[in-house]
PDB file of C-alpha atoms in Angstrom:
ATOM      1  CA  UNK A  19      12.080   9.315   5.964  1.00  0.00           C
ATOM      2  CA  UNK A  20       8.910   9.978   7.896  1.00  0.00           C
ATOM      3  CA  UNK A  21       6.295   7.860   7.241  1.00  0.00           C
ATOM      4  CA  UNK A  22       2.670   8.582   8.481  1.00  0.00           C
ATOM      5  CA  UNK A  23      -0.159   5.315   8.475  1.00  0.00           C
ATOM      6  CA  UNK A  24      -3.916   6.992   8.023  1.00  0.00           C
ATOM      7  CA  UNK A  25      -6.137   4.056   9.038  1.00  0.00           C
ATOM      8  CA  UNK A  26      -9.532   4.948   8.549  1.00  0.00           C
ATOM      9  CA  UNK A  27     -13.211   3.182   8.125  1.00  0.00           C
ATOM     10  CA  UNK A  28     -14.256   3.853   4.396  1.00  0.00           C
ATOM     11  CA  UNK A  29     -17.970   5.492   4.097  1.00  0.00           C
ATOM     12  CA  UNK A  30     -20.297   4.981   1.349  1.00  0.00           C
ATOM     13  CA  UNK A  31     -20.106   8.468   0.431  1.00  0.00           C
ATOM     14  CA  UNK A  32     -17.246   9.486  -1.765  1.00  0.00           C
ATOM     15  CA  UNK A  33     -17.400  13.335  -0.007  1.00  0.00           C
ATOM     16  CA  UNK A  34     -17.166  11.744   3.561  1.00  0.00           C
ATOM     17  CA  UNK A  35     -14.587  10.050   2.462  1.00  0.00           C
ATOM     18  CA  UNK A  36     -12.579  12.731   1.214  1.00  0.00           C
ATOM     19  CA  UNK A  37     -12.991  15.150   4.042  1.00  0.00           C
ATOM     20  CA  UNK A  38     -11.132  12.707   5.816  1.00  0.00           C
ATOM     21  CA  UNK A  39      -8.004  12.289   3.516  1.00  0.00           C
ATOM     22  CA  UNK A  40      -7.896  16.294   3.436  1.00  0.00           C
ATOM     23  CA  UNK A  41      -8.044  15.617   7.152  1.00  0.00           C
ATOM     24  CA  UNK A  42      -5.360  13.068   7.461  1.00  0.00           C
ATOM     25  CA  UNK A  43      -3.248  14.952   4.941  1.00  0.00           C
ATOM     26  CA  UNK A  44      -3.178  18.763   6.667  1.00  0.00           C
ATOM     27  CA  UNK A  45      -2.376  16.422  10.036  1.00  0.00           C
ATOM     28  CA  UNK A  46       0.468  14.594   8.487  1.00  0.00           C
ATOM     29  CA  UNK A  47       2.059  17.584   6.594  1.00  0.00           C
ATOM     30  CA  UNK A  48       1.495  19.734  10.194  1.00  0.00           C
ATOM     31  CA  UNK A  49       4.034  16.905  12.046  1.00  0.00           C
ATOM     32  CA  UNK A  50       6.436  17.319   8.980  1.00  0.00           C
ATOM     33  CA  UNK A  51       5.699  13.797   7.231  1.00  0.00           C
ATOM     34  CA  UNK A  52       7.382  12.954   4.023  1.00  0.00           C
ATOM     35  CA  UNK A  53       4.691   9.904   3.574  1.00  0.00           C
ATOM     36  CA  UNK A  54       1.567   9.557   3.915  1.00  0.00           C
ATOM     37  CA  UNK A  55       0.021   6.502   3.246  1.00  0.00           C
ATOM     38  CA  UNK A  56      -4.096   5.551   2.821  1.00  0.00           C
ATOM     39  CA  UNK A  57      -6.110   2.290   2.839  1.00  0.00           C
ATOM     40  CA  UNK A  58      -7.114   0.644  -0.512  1.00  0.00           C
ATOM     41  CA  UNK A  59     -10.368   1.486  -2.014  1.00  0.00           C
ATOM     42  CA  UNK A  60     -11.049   4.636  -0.167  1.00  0.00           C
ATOM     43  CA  UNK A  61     -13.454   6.115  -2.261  1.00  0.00           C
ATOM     44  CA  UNK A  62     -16.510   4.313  -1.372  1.00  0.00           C
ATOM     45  CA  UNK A  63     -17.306   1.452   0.656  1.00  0.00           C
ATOM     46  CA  UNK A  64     -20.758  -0.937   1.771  1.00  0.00           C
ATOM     47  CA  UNK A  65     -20.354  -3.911   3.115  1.00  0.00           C
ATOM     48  CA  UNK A  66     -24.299  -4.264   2.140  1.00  0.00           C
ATOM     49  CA  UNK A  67     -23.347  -3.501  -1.031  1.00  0.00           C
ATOM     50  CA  UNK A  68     -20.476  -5.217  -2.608  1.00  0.00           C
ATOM     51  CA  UNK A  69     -21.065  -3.774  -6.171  1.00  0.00           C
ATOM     52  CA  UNK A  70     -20.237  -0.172  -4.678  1.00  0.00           C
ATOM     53  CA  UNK A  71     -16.765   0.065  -6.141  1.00  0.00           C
ATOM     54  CA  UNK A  72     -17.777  -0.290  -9.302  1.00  0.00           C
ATOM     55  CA  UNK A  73     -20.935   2.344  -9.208  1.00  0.00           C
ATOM     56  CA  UNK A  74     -19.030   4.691  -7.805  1.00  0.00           C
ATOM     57  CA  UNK A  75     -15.741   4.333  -9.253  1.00  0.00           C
ATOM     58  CA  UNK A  76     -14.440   8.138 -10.904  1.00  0.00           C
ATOM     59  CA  UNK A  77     -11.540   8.819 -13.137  1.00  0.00           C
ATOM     60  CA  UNK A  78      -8.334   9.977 -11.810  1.00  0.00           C
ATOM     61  CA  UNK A  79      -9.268  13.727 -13.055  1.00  0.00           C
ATOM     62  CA  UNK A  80     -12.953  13.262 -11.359  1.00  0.00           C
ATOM     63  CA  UNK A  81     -13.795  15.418  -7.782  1.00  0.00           C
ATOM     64  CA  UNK A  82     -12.273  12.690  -5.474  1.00  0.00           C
ATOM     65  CA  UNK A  83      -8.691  12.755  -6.324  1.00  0.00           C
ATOM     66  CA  UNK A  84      -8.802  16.219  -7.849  1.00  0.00           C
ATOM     67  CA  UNK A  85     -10.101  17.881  -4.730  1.00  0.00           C
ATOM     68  CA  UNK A  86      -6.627  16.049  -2.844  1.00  0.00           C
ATOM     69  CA  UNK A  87      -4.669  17.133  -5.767  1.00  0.00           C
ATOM     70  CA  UNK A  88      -5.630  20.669  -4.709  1.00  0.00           C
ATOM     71  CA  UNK A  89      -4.754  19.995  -1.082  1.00  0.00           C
ATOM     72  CA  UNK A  90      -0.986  18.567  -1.638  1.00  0.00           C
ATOM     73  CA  UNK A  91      -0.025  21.907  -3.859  1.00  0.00           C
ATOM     74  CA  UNK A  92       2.734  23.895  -2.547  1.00  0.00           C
ATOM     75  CA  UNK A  93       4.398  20.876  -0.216  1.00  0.00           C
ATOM     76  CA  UNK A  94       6.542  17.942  -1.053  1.00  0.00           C
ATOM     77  CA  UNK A  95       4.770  15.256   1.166  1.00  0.00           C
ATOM     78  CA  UNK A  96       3.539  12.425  -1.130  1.00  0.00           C
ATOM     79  CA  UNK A  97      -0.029  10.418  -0.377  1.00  0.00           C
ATOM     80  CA  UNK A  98      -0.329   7.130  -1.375  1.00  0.00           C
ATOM     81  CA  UNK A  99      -3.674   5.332  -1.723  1.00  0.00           C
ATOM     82  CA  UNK A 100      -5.802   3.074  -3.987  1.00  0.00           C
ATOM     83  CA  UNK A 101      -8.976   3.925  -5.690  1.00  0.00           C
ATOM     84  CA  UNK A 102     -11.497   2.280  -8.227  1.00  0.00           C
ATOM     85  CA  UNK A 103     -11.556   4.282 -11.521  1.00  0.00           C
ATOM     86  CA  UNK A 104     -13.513   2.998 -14.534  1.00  0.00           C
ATOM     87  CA  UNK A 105     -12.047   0.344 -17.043  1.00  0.00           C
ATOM     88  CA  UNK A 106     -12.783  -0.208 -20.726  1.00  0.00           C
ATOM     89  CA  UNK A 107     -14.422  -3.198 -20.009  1.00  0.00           C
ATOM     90  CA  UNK A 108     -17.215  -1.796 -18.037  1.00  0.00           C
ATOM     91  CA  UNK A 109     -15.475  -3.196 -14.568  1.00  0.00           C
ATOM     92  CA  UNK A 110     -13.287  -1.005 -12.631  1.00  0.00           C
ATOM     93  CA  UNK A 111      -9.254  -1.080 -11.701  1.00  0.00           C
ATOM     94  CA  UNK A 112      -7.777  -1.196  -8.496  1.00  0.00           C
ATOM     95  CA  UNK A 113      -5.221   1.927  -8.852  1.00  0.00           C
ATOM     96  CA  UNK A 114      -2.466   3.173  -6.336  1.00  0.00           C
ATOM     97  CA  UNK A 115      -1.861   6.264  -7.148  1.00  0.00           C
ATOM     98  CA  UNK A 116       1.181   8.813  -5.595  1.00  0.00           C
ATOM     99  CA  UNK A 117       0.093  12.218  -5.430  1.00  0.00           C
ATOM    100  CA  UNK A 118       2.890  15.226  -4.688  1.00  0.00           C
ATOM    101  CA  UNK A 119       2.746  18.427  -5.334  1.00  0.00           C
ATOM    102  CA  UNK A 120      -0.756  18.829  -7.013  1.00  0.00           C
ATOM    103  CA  UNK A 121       0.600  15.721  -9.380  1.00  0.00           C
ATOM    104  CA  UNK A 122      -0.281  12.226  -9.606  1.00  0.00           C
ATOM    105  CA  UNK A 123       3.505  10.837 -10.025  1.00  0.00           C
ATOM    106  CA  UNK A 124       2.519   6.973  -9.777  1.00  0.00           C
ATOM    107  CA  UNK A 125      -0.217   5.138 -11.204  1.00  0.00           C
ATOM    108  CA  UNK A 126      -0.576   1.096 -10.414  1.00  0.00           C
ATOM    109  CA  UNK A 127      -3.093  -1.345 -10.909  1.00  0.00           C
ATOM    110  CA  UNK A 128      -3.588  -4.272  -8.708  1.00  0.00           C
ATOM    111  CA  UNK A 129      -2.081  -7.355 -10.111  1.00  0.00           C
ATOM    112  CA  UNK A 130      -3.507  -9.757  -7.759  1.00  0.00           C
ATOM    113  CA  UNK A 131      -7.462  -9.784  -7.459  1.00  0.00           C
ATOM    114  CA  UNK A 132      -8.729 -11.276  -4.440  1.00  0.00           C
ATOM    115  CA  UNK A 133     -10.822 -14.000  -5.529  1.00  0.00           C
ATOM    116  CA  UNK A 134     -10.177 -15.959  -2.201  1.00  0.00           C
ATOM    117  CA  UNK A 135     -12.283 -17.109   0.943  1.00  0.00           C
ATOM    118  CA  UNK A 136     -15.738 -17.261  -0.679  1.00  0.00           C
ATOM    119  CA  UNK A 137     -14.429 -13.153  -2.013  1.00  0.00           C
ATOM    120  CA  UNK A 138     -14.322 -12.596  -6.060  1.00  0.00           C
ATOM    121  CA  UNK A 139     -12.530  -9.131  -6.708  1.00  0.00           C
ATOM    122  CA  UNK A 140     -12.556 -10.097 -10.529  1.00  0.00           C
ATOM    123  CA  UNK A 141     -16.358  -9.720 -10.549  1.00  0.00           C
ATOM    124  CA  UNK A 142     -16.218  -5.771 -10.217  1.00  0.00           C
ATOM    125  CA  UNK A 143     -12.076  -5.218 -11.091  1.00  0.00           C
ATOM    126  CA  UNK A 144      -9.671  -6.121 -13.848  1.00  0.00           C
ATOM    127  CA  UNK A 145      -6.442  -6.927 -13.522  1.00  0.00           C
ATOM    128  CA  UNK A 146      -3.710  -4.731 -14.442  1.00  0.00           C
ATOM    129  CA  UNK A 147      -0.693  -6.372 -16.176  1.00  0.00           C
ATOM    130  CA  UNK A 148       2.178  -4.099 -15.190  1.00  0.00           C
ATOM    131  CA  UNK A 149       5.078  -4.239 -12.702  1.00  0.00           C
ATOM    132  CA  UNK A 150       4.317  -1.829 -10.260  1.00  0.00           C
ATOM    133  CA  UNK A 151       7.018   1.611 -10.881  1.00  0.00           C
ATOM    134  CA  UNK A 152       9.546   2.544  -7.954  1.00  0.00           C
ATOM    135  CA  UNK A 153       8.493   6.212  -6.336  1.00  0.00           C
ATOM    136  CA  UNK A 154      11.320   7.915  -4.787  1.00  0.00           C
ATOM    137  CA  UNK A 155      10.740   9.613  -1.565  1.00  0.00           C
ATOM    138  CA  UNK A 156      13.335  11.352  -0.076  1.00  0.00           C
ATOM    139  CA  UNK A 157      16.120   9.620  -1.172  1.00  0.00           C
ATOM    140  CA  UNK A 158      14.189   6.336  -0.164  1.00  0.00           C
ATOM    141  CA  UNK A 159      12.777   3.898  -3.701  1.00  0.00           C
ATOM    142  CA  UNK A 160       9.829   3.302  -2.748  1.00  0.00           C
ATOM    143  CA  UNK A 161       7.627   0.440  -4.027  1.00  0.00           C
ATOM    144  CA  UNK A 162       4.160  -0.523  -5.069  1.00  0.00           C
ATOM    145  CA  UNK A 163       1.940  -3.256  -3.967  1.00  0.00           C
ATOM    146  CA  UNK A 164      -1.704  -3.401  -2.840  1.00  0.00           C
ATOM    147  CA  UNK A 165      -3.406  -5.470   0.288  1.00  0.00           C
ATOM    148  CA  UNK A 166      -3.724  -9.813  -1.877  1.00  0.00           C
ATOM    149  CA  UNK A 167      -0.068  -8.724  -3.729  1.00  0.00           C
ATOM    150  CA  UNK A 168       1.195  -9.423   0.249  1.00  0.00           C
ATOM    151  CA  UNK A 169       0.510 -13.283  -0.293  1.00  0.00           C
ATOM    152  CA  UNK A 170       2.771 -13.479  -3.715  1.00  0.00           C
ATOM    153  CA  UNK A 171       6.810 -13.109  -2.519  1.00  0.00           C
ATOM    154  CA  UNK A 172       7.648 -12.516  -5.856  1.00  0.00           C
ATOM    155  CA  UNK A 173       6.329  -9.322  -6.519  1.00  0.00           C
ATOM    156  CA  UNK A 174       8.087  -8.235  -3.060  1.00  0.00           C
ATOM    157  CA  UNK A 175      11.082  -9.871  -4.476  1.00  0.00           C
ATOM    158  CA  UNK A 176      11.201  -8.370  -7.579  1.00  0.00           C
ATOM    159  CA  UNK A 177      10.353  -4.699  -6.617  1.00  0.00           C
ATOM    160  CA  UNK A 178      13.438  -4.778  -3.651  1.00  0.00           C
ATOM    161  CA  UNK A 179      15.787  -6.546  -6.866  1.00  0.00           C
ATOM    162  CA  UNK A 180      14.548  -3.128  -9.105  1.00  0.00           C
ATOM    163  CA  UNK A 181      16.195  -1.182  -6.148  1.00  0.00           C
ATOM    164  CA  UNK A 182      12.841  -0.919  -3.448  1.00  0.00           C
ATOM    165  CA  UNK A 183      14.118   0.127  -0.087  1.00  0.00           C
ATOM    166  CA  UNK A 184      11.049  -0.165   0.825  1.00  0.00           C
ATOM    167  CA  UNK A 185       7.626  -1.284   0.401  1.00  0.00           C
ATOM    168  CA  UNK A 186       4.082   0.125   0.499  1.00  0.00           C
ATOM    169  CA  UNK A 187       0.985  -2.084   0.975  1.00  0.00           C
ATOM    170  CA  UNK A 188      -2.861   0.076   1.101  1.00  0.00           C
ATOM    171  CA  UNK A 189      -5.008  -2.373   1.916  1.00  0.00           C
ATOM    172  CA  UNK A 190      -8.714  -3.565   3.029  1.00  0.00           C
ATOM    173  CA  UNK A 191      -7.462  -7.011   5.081  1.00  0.00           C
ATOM    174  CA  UNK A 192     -11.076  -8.815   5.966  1.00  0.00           C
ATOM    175  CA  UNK A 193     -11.646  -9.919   8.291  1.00  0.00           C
ATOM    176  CA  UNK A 194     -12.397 -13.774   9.260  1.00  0.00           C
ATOM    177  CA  UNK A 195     -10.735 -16.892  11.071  1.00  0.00           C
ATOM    178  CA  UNK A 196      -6.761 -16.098  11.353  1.00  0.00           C
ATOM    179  CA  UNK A 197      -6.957 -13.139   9.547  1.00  0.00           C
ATOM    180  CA  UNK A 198      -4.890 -10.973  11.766  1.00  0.00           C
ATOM    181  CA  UNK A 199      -2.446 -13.317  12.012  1.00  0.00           C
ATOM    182  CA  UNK A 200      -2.066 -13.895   8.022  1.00  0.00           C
ATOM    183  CA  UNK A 201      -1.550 -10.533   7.984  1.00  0.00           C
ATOM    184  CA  UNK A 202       1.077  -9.838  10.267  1.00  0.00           C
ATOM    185  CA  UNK A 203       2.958 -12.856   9.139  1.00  0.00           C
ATOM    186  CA  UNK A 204       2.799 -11.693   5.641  1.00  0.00           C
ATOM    187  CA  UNK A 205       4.132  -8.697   6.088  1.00  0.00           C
ATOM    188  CA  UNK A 206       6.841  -9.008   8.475  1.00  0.00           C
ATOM    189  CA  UNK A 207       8.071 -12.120   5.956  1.00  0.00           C
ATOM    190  CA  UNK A 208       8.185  -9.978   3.380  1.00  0.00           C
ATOM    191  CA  UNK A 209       9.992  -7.547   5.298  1.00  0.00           C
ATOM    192  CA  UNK A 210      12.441  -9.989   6.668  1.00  0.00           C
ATOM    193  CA  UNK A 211      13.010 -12.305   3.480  1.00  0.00           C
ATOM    194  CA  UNK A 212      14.028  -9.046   1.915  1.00  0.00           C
ATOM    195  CA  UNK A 213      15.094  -6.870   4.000  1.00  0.00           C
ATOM    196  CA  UNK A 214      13.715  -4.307   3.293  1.00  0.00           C
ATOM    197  CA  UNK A 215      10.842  -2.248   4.991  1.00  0.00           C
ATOM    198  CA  UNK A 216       7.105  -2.561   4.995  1.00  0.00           C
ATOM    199  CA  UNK A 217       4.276   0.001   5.228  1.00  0.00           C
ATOM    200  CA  UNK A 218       1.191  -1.686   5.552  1.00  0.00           C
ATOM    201  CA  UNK A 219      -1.943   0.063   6.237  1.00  0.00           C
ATOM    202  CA  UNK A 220      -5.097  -1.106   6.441  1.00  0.00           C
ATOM    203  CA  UNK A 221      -8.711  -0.208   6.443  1.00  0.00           C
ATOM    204  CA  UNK A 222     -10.829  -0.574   9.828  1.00  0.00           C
ATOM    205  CA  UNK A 223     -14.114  -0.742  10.805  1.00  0.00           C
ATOM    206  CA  UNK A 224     -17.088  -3.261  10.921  1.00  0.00           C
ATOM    207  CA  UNK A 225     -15.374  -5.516   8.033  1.00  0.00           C
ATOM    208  CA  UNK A 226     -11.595  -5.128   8.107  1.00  0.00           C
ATOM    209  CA  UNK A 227      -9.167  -5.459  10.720  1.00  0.00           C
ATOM    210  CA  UNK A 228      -7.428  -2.336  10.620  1.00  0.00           C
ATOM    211  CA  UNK A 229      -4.130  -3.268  12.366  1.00  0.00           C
ATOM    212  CA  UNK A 230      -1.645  -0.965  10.019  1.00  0.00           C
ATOM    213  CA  UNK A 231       1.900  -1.697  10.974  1.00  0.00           C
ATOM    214  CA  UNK A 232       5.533  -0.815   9.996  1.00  0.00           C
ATOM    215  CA  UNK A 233       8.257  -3.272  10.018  1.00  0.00           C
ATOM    216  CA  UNK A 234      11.755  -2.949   9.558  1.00  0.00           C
ATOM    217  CA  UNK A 235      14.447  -4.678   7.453  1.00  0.00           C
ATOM    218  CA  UNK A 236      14.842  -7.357  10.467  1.00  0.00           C
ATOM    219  CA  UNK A 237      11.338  -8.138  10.755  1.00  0.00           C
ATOM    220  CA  UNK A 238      10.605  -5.725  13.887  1.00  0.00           C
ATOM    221  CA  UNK A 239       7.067  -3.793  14.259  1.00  0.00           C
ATOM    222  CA  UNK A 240       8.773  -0.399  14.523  1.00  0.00           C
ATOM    223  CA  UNK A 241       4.793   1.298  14.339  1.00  0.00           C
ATOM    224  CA  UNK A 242       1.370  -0.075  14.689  1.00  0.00           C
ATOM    225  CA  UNK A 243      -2.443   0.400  14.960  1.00  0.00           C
ATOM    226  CA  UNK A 244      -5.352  -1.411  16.511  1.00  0.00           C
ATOM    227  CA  UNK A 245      -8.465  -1.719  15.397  1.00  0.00           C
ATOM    228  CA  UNK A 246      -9.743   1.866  15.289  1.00  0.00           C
ATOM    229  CA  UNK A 247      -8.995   5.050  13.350  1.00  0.00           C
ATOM    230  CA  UNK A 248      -5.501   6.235  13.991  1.00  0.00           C
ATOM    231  CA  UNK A 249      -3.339   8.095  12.475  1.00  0.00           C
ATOM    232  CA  UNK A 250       0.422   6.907  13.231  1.00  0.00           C
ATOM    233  CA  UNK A 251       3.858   7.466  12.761  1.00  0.00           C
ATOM    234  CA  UNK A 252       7.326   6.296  12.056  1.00  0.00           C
ATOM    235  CA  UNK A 253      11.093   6.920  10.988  1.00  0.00           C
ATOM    236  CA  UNK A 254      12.675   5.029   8.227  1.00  0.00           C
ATOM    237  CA  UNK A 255      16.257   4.907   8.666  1.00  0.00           C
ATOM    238  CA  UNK A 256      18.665   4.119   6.097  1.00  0.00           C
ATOM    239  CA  UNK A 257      21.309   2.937   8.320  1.00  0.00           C
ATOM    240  CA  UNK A 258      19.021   0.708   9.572  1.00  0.00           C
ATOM    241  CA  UNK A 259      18.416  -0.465   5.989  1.00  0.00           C
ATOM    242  CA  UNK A 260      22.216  -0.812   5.324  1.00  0.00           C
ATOM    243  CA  UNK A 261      23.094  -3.420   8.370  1.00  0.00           C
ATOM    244  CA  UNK A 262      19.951  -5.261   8.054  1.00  0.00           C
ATOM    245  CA  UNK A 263      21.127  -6.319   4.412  1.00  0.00           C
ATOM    246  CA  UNK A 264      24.915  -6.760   5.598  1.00  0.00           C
ATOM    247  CA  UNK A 265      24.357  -9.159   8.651  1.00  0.00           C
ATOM    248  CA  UNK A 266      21.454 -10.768   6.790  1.00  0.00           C
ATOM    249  CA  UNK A 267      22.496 -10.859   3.203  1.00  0.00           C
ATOM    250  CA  UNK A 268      19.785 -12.838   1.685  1.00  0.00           C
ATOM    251  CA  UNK A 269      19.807 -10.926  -1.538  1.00  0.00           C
ATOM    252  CA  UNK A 270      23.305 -12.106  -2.158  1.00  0.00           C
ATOM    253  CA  UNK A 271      22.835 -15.191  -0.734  1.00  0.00           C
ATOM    254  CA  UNK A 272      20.037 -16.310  -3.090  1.00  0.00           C
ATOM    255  CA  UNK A 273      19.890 -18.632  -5.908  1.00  0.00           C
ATOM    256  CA  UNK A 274      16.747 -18.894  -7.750  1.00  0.00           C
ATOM    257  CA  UNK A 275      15.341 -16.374  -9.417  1.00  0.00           C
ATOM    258  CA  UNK A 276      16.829 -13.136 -11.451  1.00  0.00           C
ATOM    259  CA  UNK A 277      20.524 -12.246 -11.563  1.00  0.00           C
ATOM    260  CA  UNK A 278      22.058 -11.975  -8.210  1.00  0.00           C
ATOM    261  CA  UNK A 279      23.065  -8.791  -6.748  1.00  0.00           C
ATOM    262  CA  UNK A 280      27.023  -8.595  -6.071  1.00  0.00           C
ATOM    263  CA  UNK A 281      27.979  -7.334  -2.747  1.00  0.00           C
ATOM    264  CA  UNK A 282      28.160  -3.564  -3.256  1.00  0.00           C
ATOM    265  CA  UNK A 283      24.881  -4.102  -4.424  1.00  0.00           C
ATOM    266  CA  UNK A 284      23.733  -6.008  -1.359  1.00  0.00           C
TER     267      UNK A 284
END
């Protein structure tokens, strides 16, 4: 599977915004990517204005996502990012969706808010309450998780036990004291402890560090960004996948947890 990492800065402006996911997305298909995966919260950011997600949150049928609806139509590359749409409550929800085909296929919403170093997500976002679903991209299972869900193993866990080969993290990682390093730990650990692959990209720009990476089922950086815009590639390999979990059997190994895989399984 080809995977393709669109780091971008977010602009306040939903339109800017989406002229360069159109962008990103004719680029991707043009190099024949089966993946494409965004930041989190791409439809409007302000660092002077932290309330911004929730003003300018849209529904999942407003102009934003419709207008890349339009744009994936007639292809089967599927674009994964998150977005704030409206919730009942009058905050908003932190929603990865997976678009193909002129279809949203996947719809999840952020478990873990990131009410942590003097941040509170929870002010302007509600939690969602579901298990993120498994996408399938060709022939890869593909799972769910967005930018704080990195810090909790067993959501990683449980999406590689539901059959994950690998996983996808949008994200806005901000930045601050250590925080590159936190991030590249966490996601080559949950790479490694699971063998399985990560797809982490991140937002850049004057708050967040950017940095989007891919690691493989051993815990190597196969594909990476800096700190600027990039748009960056890699090959998931399924062979790969297959002696990563035979010389490093961890999911058979285990004991905690939910029933253990048997070896065919592993």
């Amino acid at each position: 599977m080809k995977v393709a990492l669109g780091q971008f800065a977010v602009a306040r402006e939903w339109e800017a915004n989406v002229e360069t996911c159109l962008s990103l997305m004719a680029k991707s298909l043009e190099a024949g990517t089966d993946l494409l995966v965004l930041p989190e919260g791409i439809l409007a950011r302000d660092i002077t204005d932290p309330d911004l997600v929730l003003k300018a949150a849209q529904p999942l049928d407003g102009p934003f996502v419709s207008q890349l609806l339009d744009a994936s139509r007639g292809n089967q590359m599927t674009t994964m990012m998150s977005v704030h749409t409206p919730a009942p409550d009058g905050r908003a929800y932190n929603v990865l969706i997976s678009i193909r085909n002129g279809e949203i296929i996947s719809e999840y919403r952020k478990l873990h808010l990131y009410d942590a170093f003097s941040s509170q997500e929870s002010k302007n976002v509600t939690a969602g309450d579901d298990v993120p679903p498994l996408v399938n991209v060709a022939g890869f299972n593909v799972g769910l998780m967005t930018c704080y869900d990195v810090r909790f193993p067993e959501l990683a866990r449980r999406l590689v036990l539901d059959g994950a080969d690998a996983l996808v993290l949008p994200a806005a990682w901000v930045k601050g004291p250590l925080k590159e390093m936190h991030w590249e730990v966490l996601v080559t650990a949950r790479a490694l402890e699971n063998t399985t692959y990560m797809v982490a990209v991140g937002e850049c720009g004057e708050r967040n560090i950017g940095n989007s990476m891919v690691v493989d089922p051993l815990g190597v950086a196969i594909a990476r960004a800096a700190e600027a815009p990039a748009l960056v590639f890699a090959e998931l390999d399924k062979d790969r996948l297959a002696h990563a979990r035979k010389v490093l059997p961890v999911l058979a190994n285990r004991r905690f947890g939910l029933p253990q895989l048997n070896n065919d399984e592993a």
